[in-house]
Amino acid sequence: MLPLFIRLIRAEMMEVLQSDYVKYARAKGISMRRVYFVHALKNTMLPVITVGGVQIGTMVAYTILTETVFQWPGMGLMFLDAINRADIPLIISYLMIVGVIFVVTNTIVDLIYGLVNPTVKLTGKPA
Amino acid sequence: MALLEVTNLDVRFGLRQGEVRALRDVNFTLERGERLGIVGESGAGKSVAAFSLLNLIAKPGFIAGGSISFEGKTLNTMSERGLRKVRGNRISMIFQDPMMTLNPVLSIGQQMIECLKAHRRISSREARAISLDKLRQVQIPSPETRLDQYPHELSGGMRQRVIIAIALLLDPDIIIADEPTTALDVTIQAEIMALLLELCEQHNVGLILITHDLGVVSQVTQRMLVMYAGRVIEQGSTREIINDPQHPYTQGLINALPQMATPGEKLNQIRGTMPSLSNLPSGCAFHPRCNFINRADGKPRPACTEQVPGFVESGNCRVACHMVAEMLEDRRLKEESS
């Protein structure tokens, strides 16, 4: 997961550093550290957060794979066993739990996104 | 000694195809409280000139020669640290597009306060008070609420007002305004320009105004430079240049103003387009578009195609054209005969 993020941050950073507001921040005489970490990084984080949310979801789904390959006792392995045994209630409960995890992580990501990006206004908050 | 003195400024861009000279032999001075206009077509090097003053040219551009001296200190050889003390503090900039220059994820207040804090040791509360005061000066409605708003909540005109307020935050000596009104609505343009002019006069701030708009230059500035293909071709008192341009290019520009055309007819224009900087014509870069050609064979004069023209003094102006003497002579003869 890390390489993906590093590459994404790098690509976004390259783009953001070309933008006018970074140039303007430099013209204001702000230290390069602040330009990089406040002006540029904050803008870079927006797409990274979006991708990060999806990645957390996939990470949960891929536990099936890791747990089977390494024979770790866990939910993923249990789910696979349940399929082999046609244990319907267990399959359903697993799917529902994973579904809930997905929904919760995405909600959290959206909330974080609202905090970082001022153009996103969550409902109920006055503009 | 002048407040800002630029001598023989030479800016190049190192490209794969070789070096491109974006600016050459640019010389000008700016006194305290003086207003200087820089005009020229897109690509003439106006913005590069502005950015090079604060050594802010993006790679692969670099200052290859000449000097920029501000209060006796040479800015182009100064360390990044030293430059940072000048940027925003003594010389501030106003960029072209207010939609792009403010950081979308930081509030107006944050962006103003960080600028104050970068140059002065003051508390956030004091910085906020100063910011508020400057926002009032640029006549923004309800400045208190603006401080906590984000750029996307303001209109283009208001954003440019905020940028002017930021430019004035630290009471600079010089403001470099790079086409401050081009991205704005026409109705707002005049308002913003008037505001900028008023504030500059009030605070005795020097202004370097970069624009396409000859009308604005003639109203606002005392002296001007006309640039073509990276070179200054005419410079001097604004009034003289506007009323009596000597260089054929400047004449063409002024002739191209819609007011100069006869009603019902096509607008005047300068034929051709500006050459690419990597492939400049020999001699005077303007000669392929120049109207001063040999009447006999319709070809440019040899001097124009072979030699880069030097400056000729003419009144309070300097003109880089081989033909100036001849033109003046022509005019004198015409006046005598009429």
Tab-separated table of C-alpha atoms in Angstrom:
chain	number	residue	atom	x	y	z
A	1	MET	CA	0.000	0.000	0.000
A	2	LEU	CA	2.820	2.393	0.810
A	3	PRO	CA	4.372	2.517	-2.688
A	4	LEU	CA	1.035	3.483	-4.131
A	5	PHE	CA	0.706	6.363	-1.672
A	6	ILE	CA	4.246	7.549	-2.121
A	7	ARG	CA	3.844	7.636	-5.860
A	8	LEU	CA	0.507	9.356	-5.609
A	9	ILE	CA	1.853	11.989	-3.217
A	10	ARG	CA	4.866	12.526	-5.429
A	11	ALA	CA	2.767	12.984	-8.562
A	12	GLU	CA	0.328	15.307	-6.821
A	13	MET	CA	3.120	17.287	-5.202
A	14	MET	CA	4.814	17.830	-8.585
A	15	GLU	CA	1.577	19.192	-9.934
A	16	VAL	CA	0.744	21.367	-6.964
A	17	LEU	CA	4.230	22.861	-6.824
A	18	GLN	CA	3.712	24.234	-10.330
A	19	SER	CA	0.569	26.071	-9.315
A	20	ASP	CA	0.203	29.793	-8.963
A	21	TYR	CA	-0.548	29.758	-5.275
A	22	VAL	CA	2.740	28.050	-4.490
A	23	LYS	CA	4.544	30.656	-6.558
A	24	TYR	CA	2.559	33.333	-4.786
A	25	ALA	CA	3.405	31.907	-1.376
A	26	ARG	CA	7.077	32.102	-2.322
A	27	ALA	CA	6.609	35.670	-3.512
A	28	LYS	CA	5.198	36.486	-0.088
A	29	GLY	CA	8.531	35.517	1.448
A	30	ILE	CA	7.291	32.486	3.339
A	31	SER	CA	9.856	29.859	4.282
A	32	MET	CA	10.180	26.947	1.887
A	33	ARG	CA	9.311	24.552	4.678
A	34	ARG	CA	5.988	26.205	5.205
A	35	VAL	CA	5.366	26.393	1.469
A	36	TYR	CA	5.956	22.655	1.103
A	37	PHE	CA	4.269	21.367	4.225
A	38	VAL	CA	1.370	23.762	4.588
A	39	HIS	CA	0.578	25.233	1.192
A	40	ALA	CA	1.453	22.316	-1.049
A	41	LEU	CA	0.946	19.274	1.158
A	42	LYS	CA	-2.526	20.253	2.248
A	43	ASN	CA	-3.637	20.397	-1.367
A	44	THR	CA	-1.812	17.180	-2.146
A	45	MET	CA	-3.613	15.325	0.620
A	46	LEU	CA	-7.072	15.745	-0.936
A	47	PRO	CA	-6.794	13.005	-3.587
A	48	VAL	CA	-4.589	10.941	-1.292
A	49	ILE	CA	-7.348	10.764	1.300
A	50	THR	CA	-9.856	9.673	-1.317
A	51	VAL	CA	-7.614	6.880	-2.549
A	52	GLY	CA	-6.709	5.997	1.025
A	53	GLY	CA	-10.338	5.313	1.918
A	54	VAL	CA	-10.758	2.908	-0.972
A	55	GLN	CA	-7.461	1.251	-0.079
A	56	ILE	CA	-8.537	0.533	3.487
A	57	GLY	CA	-11.599	-1.204	2.077
A	58	THR	CA	-9.556	-3.361	-0.278
A	59	MET	CA	-7.160	-4.170	2.543
A	60	VAL	CA	-10.035	-5.709	4.520
A	61	ALA	CA	-11.174	-7.691	1.495
A	62	TYR	CA	-7.691	-9.036	0.822
A	63	THR	CA	-7.447	-10.615	4.273
A	64	ILE	CA	-9.074	-13.641	2.672
A	65	LEU	CA	-6.053	-14.029	0.429
A	66	THR	CA	-3.352	-13.467	3.032
A	67	GLU	CA	-5.012	-15.654	5.599
A	68	THR	CA	-5.443	-18.557	3.179
A	69	VAL	CA	-1.928	-18.339	1.798
A	70	PHE	CA	-0.278	-18.180	5.204
A	71	GLN	CA	-2.920	-20.339	6.929
A	72	TRP	CA	-3.524	-17.670	9.558
A	73	PRO	CA	-6.600	-18.259	11.646
A	74	GLY	CA	-8.816	-15.251	10.983
A	75	MET	CA	-12.055	-14.009	9.529
A	76	GLY	CA	-10.910	-14.422	5.954
A	77	LEU	CA	-9.902	-18.030	6.415
A	78	MET	CA	-13.080	-18.730	8.320
A	79	PHE	CA	-15.097	-17.250	5.466
A	80	LEU	CA	-13.393	-19.496	2.933
A	81	ASP	CA	-14.037	-22.530	5.105
A	82	ALA	CA	-17.655	-21.492	5.418
A	83	ILE	CA	-17.982	-21.402	1.632
A	84	ASN	CA	-16.496	-24.879	1.362
A	85	ARG	CA	-18.927	-26.155	3.951
A	86	ALA	CA	-21.811	-24.149	2.396
A	87	ASP	CA	-22.358	-22.616	5.830
A	88	ILE	CA	-24.850	-19.974	4.679
A	89	PRO	CA	-25.444	-18.102	7.986
A	90	LEU	CA	-21.689	-17.662	8.461
A	91	ILE	CA	-21.243	-16.412	4.871
A	92	ILE	CA	-24.046	-13.901	5.310
A	93	SER	CA	-22.767	-12.614	8.635
A	94	TYR	CA	-19.242	-12.232	7.246
A	95	LEU	CA	-20.485	-10.296	4.225
A	96	MET	CA	-22.570	-8.042	6.436
A	97	ILE	CA	-19.687	-7.283	8.763
A	98	VAL	CA	-17.375	-6.499	5.844
A	99	GLY	CA	-20.117	-4.327	4.357
A	100	VAL	CA	-20.427	-2.385	7.587
A	101	ILE	CA	-16.641	-1.912	7.730
A	102	PHE	CA	-16.716	-0.525	4.182
A	103	VAL	CA	-19.520	1.894	4.944
A	104	VAL	CA	-17.921	3.066	8.175
A	105	THR	CA	-14.464	3.645	6.656
A	106	ASN	CA	-15.926	5.537	3.722
A	107	THR	CA	-17.990	7.690	6.031
A	108	ILE	CA	-14.932	8.481	8.110
A	109	VAL	CA	-12.969	9.336	4.968
A	110	ASP	CA	-15.730	11.665	3.830
A	111	LEU	CA	-15.761	13.355	7.209
A	112	ILE	CA	-11.993	13.826	7.128
A	113	TYR	CA	-12.291	15.146	3.604
A	114	GLY	CA	-14.760	17.745	4.825
A	115	LEU	CA	-12.279	18.845	7.460
A	116	VAL	CA	-9.351	19.170	5.063
A	117	ASN	CA	-11.103	20.625	2.066
A	118	PRO	CA	-13.035	23.789	2.889
A	119	THR	CA	-14.926	23.685	-0.400
A	120	VAL	CA	-16.737	20.582	0.843
A	121	LYS	CA	-19.486	21.646	3.164
A	122	LEU	CA	-21.169	18.878	5.103
A	123	THR	CA	-24.893	19.286	5.384
A	124	GLY	CA	-26.158	21.111	8.400
A	125	LYS	CA	-23.107	23.294	8.684
A	126	PRO	CA	-23.924	26.880	7.764
A	127	ALA	CA	-21.881	28.176	4.857
B	1	MET	CA	20.567	56.466	-6.261
B	2	ALA	CA	17.372	54.934	-7.413
B	3	LEU	CA	15.381	52.609	-5.182
B	4	LEU	CA	15.448	49.828	-7.728
B	5	GLU	CA	17.999	49.663	-10.466
B	6	VAL	CA	18.007	47.001	-13.124
B	7	THR	CA	21.035	46.908	-15.398
B	8	ASN	CA	21.610	44.683	-18.405
B	9	LEU	CA	19.280	42.029	-17.104
B	10	ASP	CA	19.724	38.831	-19.073
B	11	VAL	CA	17.396	35.907	-18.444
B	12	ARG	CA	17.694	32.603	-20.241
B	13	PHE	CA	15.825	29.353	-20.304
B	14	GLY	CA	17.935	26.237	-20.702
B	15	LEU	CA	15.865	24.007	-22.943
B	16	ARG	CA	16.719	20.762	-24.660
B	17	GLN	CA	16.963	22.575	-27.990
B	18	GLY	CA	19.442	24.992	-26.468
B	19	GLU	CA	19.304	28.192	-24.537
B	20	VAL	CA	16.529	30.622	-25.210
B	21	ARG	CA	17.150	34.214	-24.254
B	22	ALA	CA	13.914	35.400	-22.738
B	23	LEU	CA	15.228	38.796	-21.736
B	24	ARG	CA	18.259	40.717	-22.800
B	25	ASP	CA	19.706	44.131	-22.061
B	26	VAL	CA	16.825	45.262	-19.912
B	27	ASN	CA	17.665	48.454	-18.069
B	28	PHE	CA	15.410	50.555	-15.918
B	29	THR	CA	15.223	52.322	-12.609
B	30	LEU	CA	12.416	52.998	-10.219
B	31	GLU	CA	12.364	55.777	-7.663
B	32	ARG	CA	10.442	55.711	-4.421
B	33	GLY	CA	6.765	56.275	-5.115
B	34	GLU	CA	7.241	56.171	-8.855
B	35	ARG	CA	4.979	54.186	-11.144
B	36	LEU	CA	6.426	52.343	-14.096
B	37	GLY	CA	4.476	50.516	-16.775
B	38	ILE	CA	5.710	47.572	-18.795
B	39	VAL	CA	3.745	46.839	-21.948
B	40	GLY	CA	4.117	44.406	-24.786
B	41	GLU	CA	2.453	41.473	-26.482
B	42	SER	CA	2.075	38.096	-24.825
B	43	GLY	CA	5.446	36.413	-24.808
B	44	ALA	CA	7.418	39.649	-24.971
B	45	GLY	CA	9.008	38.902	-21.608
B	46	LYS	CA	6.992	41.190	-19.364
B	47	SER	CA	6.163	38.590	-16.746
B	48	VAL	CA	9.635	37.062	-16.877
B	49	ALA	CA	11.010	40.507	-16.134
B	50	ALA	CA	8.673	40.845	-13.156
B	51	PHE	CA	9.491	37.434	-11.730
B	52	SER	CA	13.214	37.830	-12.237
B	53	LEU	CA	13.224	40.925	-10.040
B	54	LEU	CA	12.559	38.701	-7.036
B	55	ASN	CA	14.499	35.800	-8.489
B	56	LEU	CA	11.321	33.761	-8.760
B	57	ILE	CA	11.698	32.464	-12.296
B	58	ALA	CA	10.767	28.827	-12.523
B	59	LYS	CA	13.326	26.328	-13.749
B	60	PRO	CA	14.742	25.970	-16.399
B	61	GLY	CA	14.901	29.766	-16.412
B	62	PHE	CA	17.767	31.563	-14.774
B	63	ILE	CA	19.343	34.992	-14.595
B	64	ALA	CA	22.415	34.758	-16.779
B	65	GLY	CA	23.756	38.240	-16.328
B	66	GLY	CA	23.165	41.801	-15.302
B	67	SER	CA	22.177	43.025	-11.899
B	68	ILE	CA	19.094	43.970	-9.960
B	69	SER	CA	19.926	46.350	-7.199
B	70	PHE	CA	17.432	47.308	-4.550
B	71	GLU	CA	18.520	49.919	-2.025
B	72	GLY	CA	22.093	49.192	-3.028
B	73	LYS	CA	21.799	45.451	-2.416
B	74	THR	CA	22.122	43.143	-5.371
B	75	LEU	CA	19.092	40.885	-5.375
B	76	ASN	CA	20.159	38.414	-8.045
B	77	THR	CA	23.218	37.248	-6.144
B	78	MET	CA	21.562	37.289	-2.756
B	79	SER	CA	21.027	34.065	-0.807
B	80	GLU	CA	17.571	32.520	-0.726
B	81	ARG	CA	17.338	33.508	2.910
B	82	GLY	CA	18.174	37.131	2.211
B	83	LEU	CA	15.743	37.225	-0.683
B	84	ARG	CA	12.989	35.916	1.509
B	85	LYS	CA	13.341	38.970	3.694
B	86	VAL	CA	12.748	41.183	0.670
B	87	ARG	CA	9.932	39.187	-0.908
B	88	GLY	CA	6.544	40.197	0.366
B	89	ASN	CA	8.164	42.519	2.839
B	90	ARG	CA	9.863	45.257	0.812
B	91	ILE	CA	8.763	44.177	-2.648
B	92	SER	CA	5.430	42.451	-2.981
B	93	MET	CA	3.669	41.029	-5.975
B	94	ILE	CA	0.158	40.930	-7.330
B	95	PHE	CA	-0.468	38.082	-9.717
B	96	GLN	CA	-2.613	37.928	-12.752
B	97	ASP	CA	-5.359	35.516	-11.837
B	98	PRO	CA	-6.940	36.009	-8.417
B	99	MET	CA	-8.731	32.665	-8.805
B	100	MET	CA	-5.423	30.838	-8.801
B	101	THR	CA	-3.213	32.875	-6.501
B	102	LEU	CA	-4.935	32.291	-3.203
B	103	ASN	CA	-4.482	28.849	-1.730
B	104	PRO	CA	-7.909	27.157	-1.813
B	105	VAL	CA	-7.461	25.228	1.440
B	106	LEU	CA	-6.293	28.080	3.652
B	107	SER	CA	-8.572	30.808	4.944
B	108	ILE	CA	-8.005	34.426	3.957
B	109	GLY	CA	-6.939	35.209	7.508
B	110	GLN	CA	-4.416	32.373	7.605
B	111	GLN	CA	-2.874	33.545	4.360
B	112	MET	CA	-2.593	37.118	5.596
B	113	ILE	CA	-1.319	36.281	9.043
B	114	GLU	CA	1.349	33.857	7.818
B	115	CYS	CA	2.746	36.622	5.651
B	116	LEU	CA	2.962	39.017	8.604
B	117	LYS	CA	4.457	36.384	10.841
B	118	ALA	CA	7.083	35.453	8.267
B	119	HIS	CA	8.522	38.943	8.411
B	120	ARG	CA	7.711	40.327	11.825
B	121	ARG	CA	7.751	38.983	15.331
B	122	ILE	CA	4.188	39.625	16.319
B	123	SER	CA	1.391	37.751	18.013
B	124	SER	CA	-1.482	36.261	16.064
B	125	ARG	CA	-3.841	38.768	17.591
B	126	GLU	CA	-1.799	41.727	16.389
B	127	ALA	CA	-1.405	40.152	12.963
B	128	ARG	CA	-5.160	39.714	12.791
B	129	ALA	CA	-5.718	43.341	13.692
B	130	ILE	CA	-3.324	44.515	10.974
B	131	SER	CA	-4.937	42.199	8.423
B	132	LEU	CA	-8.349	43.528	9.313
B	133	ASP	CA	-7.131	47.089	8.918
B	134	LYS	CA	-5.715	46.349	5.460
B	135	LEU	CA	-8.917	44.615	4.387
B	136	ARG	CA	-10.783	47.772	5.377
B	137	GLN	CA	-8.391	49.832	3.289
B	138	VAL	CA	-9.210	47.813	0.189
B	139	GLN	CA	-12.905	48.424	0.900
B	140	ILE	CA	-14.062	44.887	1.265
B	141	PRO	CA	-17.553	44.646	2.717
B	142	SER	CA	-17.672	43.087	6.224
B	143	PRO	CA	-13.925	42.380	6.571
B	144	GLU	CA	-14.308	40.536	9.908
B	145	THR	CA	-16.198	37.671	8.326
B	146	ARG	CA	-13.858	37.596	5.304
B	147	LEU	CA	-10.889	36.716	7.474
B	148	ASP	CA	-12.380	33.344	8.328
B	149	GLN	CA	-13.694	32.644	4.866
B	150	TYR	CA	-11.971	30.614	2.192
B	151	PRO	CA	-11.064	31.935	-1.248
B	152	HIS	CA	-13.854	30.016	-2.981
B	153	GLU	CA	-16.403	31.969	-0.976
B	154	LEU	CA	-15.291	35.276	-2.488
B	155	SER	CA	-15.860	36.700	-5.965
B	156	GLY	CA	-12.987	37.428	-8.346
B	157	GLY	CA	-12.989	41.144	-7.625
B	158	MET	CA	-13.014	40.539	-3.880
B	159	ARG	CA	-10.150	38.075	-4.184
B	160	GLN	CA	-8.081	40.594	-6.075
B	161	ARG	CA	-8.863	43.095	-3.312
B	162	VAL	CA	-7.629	40.565	-0.780
B	163	ILE	CA	-4.455	40.133	-2.822
B	164	ILE	CA	-3.947	43.877	-2.900
B	165	ALA	CA	-4.460	43.910	0.861
B	166	ILE	CA	-1.818	41.179	1.232
B	167	ALA	CA	0.522	43.148	-1.032
B	168	LEU	CA	0.148	46.150	1.271
B	169	LEU	CA	0.342	44.179	4.524
B	170	LEU	CA	3.937	44.969	5.328
B	171	ASP	CA	3.985	48.469	3.819
B	172	PRO	CA	6.363	47.532	1.002
B	173	ASP	CA	8.464	49.943	-1.038
B	174	ILE	CA	7.512	48.428	-4.349
B	175	ILE	CA	4.518	46.486	-5.618
B	176	ILE	CA	4.925	44.501	-8.800
B	177	ALA	CA	1.523	44.032	-10.360
B	178	ASP	CA	1.535	41.467	-13.152
B	179	GLU	CA	-1.586	42.193	-15.168
B	180	PRO	CA	-3.681	42.693	-12.043
B	181	THR	CA	-6.922	43.218	-13.904
B	182	THR	CA	-6.815	40.946	-16.960
B	183	ALA	CA	-8.647	38.069	-15.292
B	184	LEU	CA	-11.427	40.296	-13.981
B	185	ASP	CA	-14.745	41.427	-15.236
B	186	VAL	CA	-14.486	44.664	-17.235
B	187	THR	CA	-16.712	46.524	-14.807
B	188	ILE	CA	-14.489	45.517	-11.899
B	189	GLN	CA	-11.241	46.265	-13.734
B	190	ALA	CA	-11.499	50.025	-13.476
B	191	GLU	CA	-12.506	49.804	-9.834
B	192	ILE	CA	-9.539	47.623	-8.883
B	193	MET	CA	-7.106	49.747	-10.875
B	194	ALA	CA	-8.371	52.940	-9.234
B	195	LEU	CA	-8.068	51.316	-5.827
B	196	LEU	CA	-4.530	50.160	-6.501
B	197	LEU	CA	-3.508	53.579	-7.746
B	198	GLU	CA	-5.090	55.320	-4.780
B	199	LEU	CA	-3.416	53.043	-2.250
B	200	CYS	CA	-0.036	53.377	-3.948
B	201	GLU	CA	-0.297	57.148	-3.825
B	202	GLN	CA	-1.469	57.107	-0.246
B	203	HIS	CA	1.388	54.944	0.992
B	204	ASN	CA	3.996	56.302	-1.426
B	205	VAL	CA	4.617	52.855	-2.826
B	206	GLY	CA	6.452	52.351	-6.095
B	207	LEU	CA	4.456	50.379	-8.636
B	208	ILE	CA	5.624	48.279	-11.532
B	209	LEU	CA	2.551	47.676	-13.613
B	210	ILE	CA	2.627	45.010	-16.272
B	211	THR	CA	-0.241	45.144	-18.678
B	212	HIS	CA	-1.501	44.922	-22.238
B	213	ASP	CA	-3.679	47.918	-21.709
B	214	LEU	CA	-2.125	51.111	-23.036
B	215	GLY	CA	-5.050	53.096	-21.660
B	216	VAL	CA	-4.319	51.951	-18.124
B	217	VAL	CA	-0.614	52.610	-18.531
B	218	SER	CA	-1.224	56.152	-19.702
B	219	GLN	CA	-3.526	56.868	-16.778
B	220	VAL	CA	-1.516	55.270	-14.039
B	221	THR	CA	2.183	55.414	-14.784
B	222	GLN	CA	4.756	58.142	-15.125
B	223	ARG	CA	7.264	56.160	-17.110
B	224	MET	CA	6.952	53.100	-19.276
B	225	LEU	CA	8.865	50.392	-21.099
B	226	VAL	CA	7.691	48.839	-24.315
B	227	MET	CA	8.974	45.310	-24.773
B	228	TYR	CA	9.246	43.201	-27.856
B	229	ALA	CA	10.723	39.701	-28.097
B	230	GLY	CA	12.584	39.934	-24.806
B	231	ARG	CA	14.021	43.334	-25.413
B	232	VAL	CA	13.054	46.835	-24.397
B	233	ILE	CA	12.511	48.785	-27.578
B	234	GLU	CA	11.290	52.069	-26.231
B	235	GLN	CA	11.352	53.536	-22.774
B	236	GLY	CA	10.815	56.881	-21.170
B	237	SER	CA	8.113	59.216	-20.013
B	238	THR	CA	4.673	57.695	-20.483
B	239	ARG	CA	3.120	60.875	-21.739
B	240	GLU	CA	5.720	61.329	-24.454
B	241	ILE	CA	5.575	57.755	-25.612
B	242	ILE	CA	1.793	57.689	-25.772
B	243	ASN	CA	1.524	61.043	-27.496
B	244	ASP	CA	4.485	60.675	-29.789
B	245	PRO	CA	5.734	57.102	-30.105
B	246	GLN	CA	9.024	56.817	-31.975
B	247	HIS	CA	9.422	53.101	-32.489
B	248	PRO	CA	7.366	51.651	-35.362
B	249	TYR	CA	6.162	48.901	-33.010
B	250	THR	CA	4.891	51.329	-30.405
B	251	GLN	CA	3.282	53.345	-33.166
B	252	GLY	CA	1.596	50.189	-34.371
B	253	LEU	CA	0.358	49.355	-30.878
B	254	ILE	CA	-1.164	52.756	-30.361
B	255	ASN	CA	-2.596	52.719	-33.849
B	256	ALA	CA	-4.221	49.385	-33.056
B	257	LEU	CA	-6.340	50.886	-30.281
B	258	PRO	CA	-9.993	50.758	-31.306
B	259	GLN	CA	-10.303	54.520	-30.774
B	260	MET	CA	-7.733	55.103	-33.501
B	261	ALA	CA	-9.670	53.334	-36.230
B	262	THR	CA	-12.034	55.142	-38.555
B	263	PRO	CA	-15.605	54.182	-37.692
B	264	GLY	CA	-17.034	51.547	-39.983
B	265	GLU	CA	-13.661	50.310	-41.088
B	266	LYS	CA	-11.466	47.495	-39.943
B	267	LEU	CA	-9.330	48.073	-36.883
B	268	ASN	CA	-5.688	48.789	-37.533
B	269	GLN	CA	-3.270	46.028	-36.761
B	270	ILE	CA	0.379	45.171	-36.885
B	271	ARG	CA	0.800	42.501	-39.511
B	272	GLY	CA	2.305	39.151	-38.596
B	273	THR	CA	2.880	37.696	-35.168
B	274	MET	CA	5.668	37.933	-32.688
B	275	PRO	CA	8.572	35.636	-33.570
B	276	SER	CA	9.424	32.725	-31.321
B	277	LEU	CA	12.246	33.555	-28.962
B	278	SER	CA	14.208	30.501	-30.038
B	279	ASN	CA	14.165	31.654	-33.627
B	280	LEU	CA	14.510	35.407	-33.718
B	281	PRO	CA	14.948	37.223	-37.000
B	282	SER	CA	18.402	38.643	-37.582
B	283	GLY	CA	19.094	42.255	-36.769
B	284	CYS	CA	16.143	44.121	-35.370
B	285	ALA	CA	13.665	41.474	-34.187
B	286	PHE	CA	10.796	43.602	-35.398
B	287	HIS	CA	11.972	44.095	-38.985
B	288	PRO	CA	9.723	41.463	-40.647
B	289	ARG	CA	6.663	43.277	-39.317
B	290	CYS	CA	7.954	46.792	-39.633
B	291	ASN	CA	6.287	49.311	-41.903
B	292	PHE	CA	9.521	51.110	-42.542
B	293	ILE	CA	10.800	49.433	-45.624
B	294	ASN	CA	12.539	50.677	-48.692
B	295	ARG	CA	9.983	52.297	-50.872
B	296	ALA	CA	11.900	51.311	-53.999
B	297	ASP	CA	11.893	47.511	-53.631
B	298	GLY	CA	9.625	46.905	-50.627
B	299	LYS	CA	12.431	45.207	-48.718
B	300	PRO	CA	13.634	46.089	-45.256
B	301	ARG	CA	16.724	48.238	-44.991
B	302	PRO	CA	19.984	46.331	-44.714
B	303	ALA	CA	20.727	47.989	-41.385
B	304	CYS	CA	17.476	46.597	-39.959
B	305	THR	CA	18.141	43.024	-41.006
B	306	GLU	CA	21.812	42.990	-40.120
B	307	GLN	CA	22.302	44.951	-36.958
B	308	VAL	CA	20.575	44.845	-33.638
B	309	PRO	CA	19.612	48.471	-33.068
B	310	GLY	CA	21.105	50.308	-30.121
B	311	PHE	CA	19.281	52.953	-28.178
B	312	VAL	CA	18.821	56.417	-29.612
B	313	GLU	CA	17.951	59.210	-27.224
B	314	SER	CA	14.942	61.177	-28.304
B	315	GLY	CA	13.596	63.739	-25.886
B	316	ASN	CA	12.966	62.011	-22.571
B	317	CYS	CA	12.808	58.640	-24.243
B	318	ARG	CA	15.173	56.033	-25.564
B	319	VAL	CA	14.283	54.157	-28.693
B	320	ALA	CA	15.922	51.089	-30.167
B	321	CYS	CA	15.392	51.611	-33.863
B	322	HIS	CA	17.672	52.343	-36.801
B	323	MET	CA	15.087	54.449	-38.476
B	324	VAL	CA	14.359	57.028	-35.803
B	325	ALA	CA	16.578	59.739	-37.234
B	326	GLU	CA	15.184	59.197	-40.693
B	327	MET	CA	11.619	59.186	-39.435
B	328	LEU	CA	12.079	62.424	-37.595
B	329	GLU	CA	13.682	63.926	-40.656
B	330	ASP	CA	10.743	62.773	-42.797
B	331	ARG	CA	8.325	64.316	-40.388
B	332	ARG	CA	10.214	67.587	-40.283
B	333	LEU	CA	10.189	67.798	-44.064
B	334	LYS	CA	6.482	67.049	-44.176
B	335	GLU	CA	5.750	69.717	-41.619
B	336	GLU	CA	7.836	72.209	-43.527
B	337	SER	CA	6.123	71.526	-46.817
B	338	SER	CA	2.624	71.737	-45.382
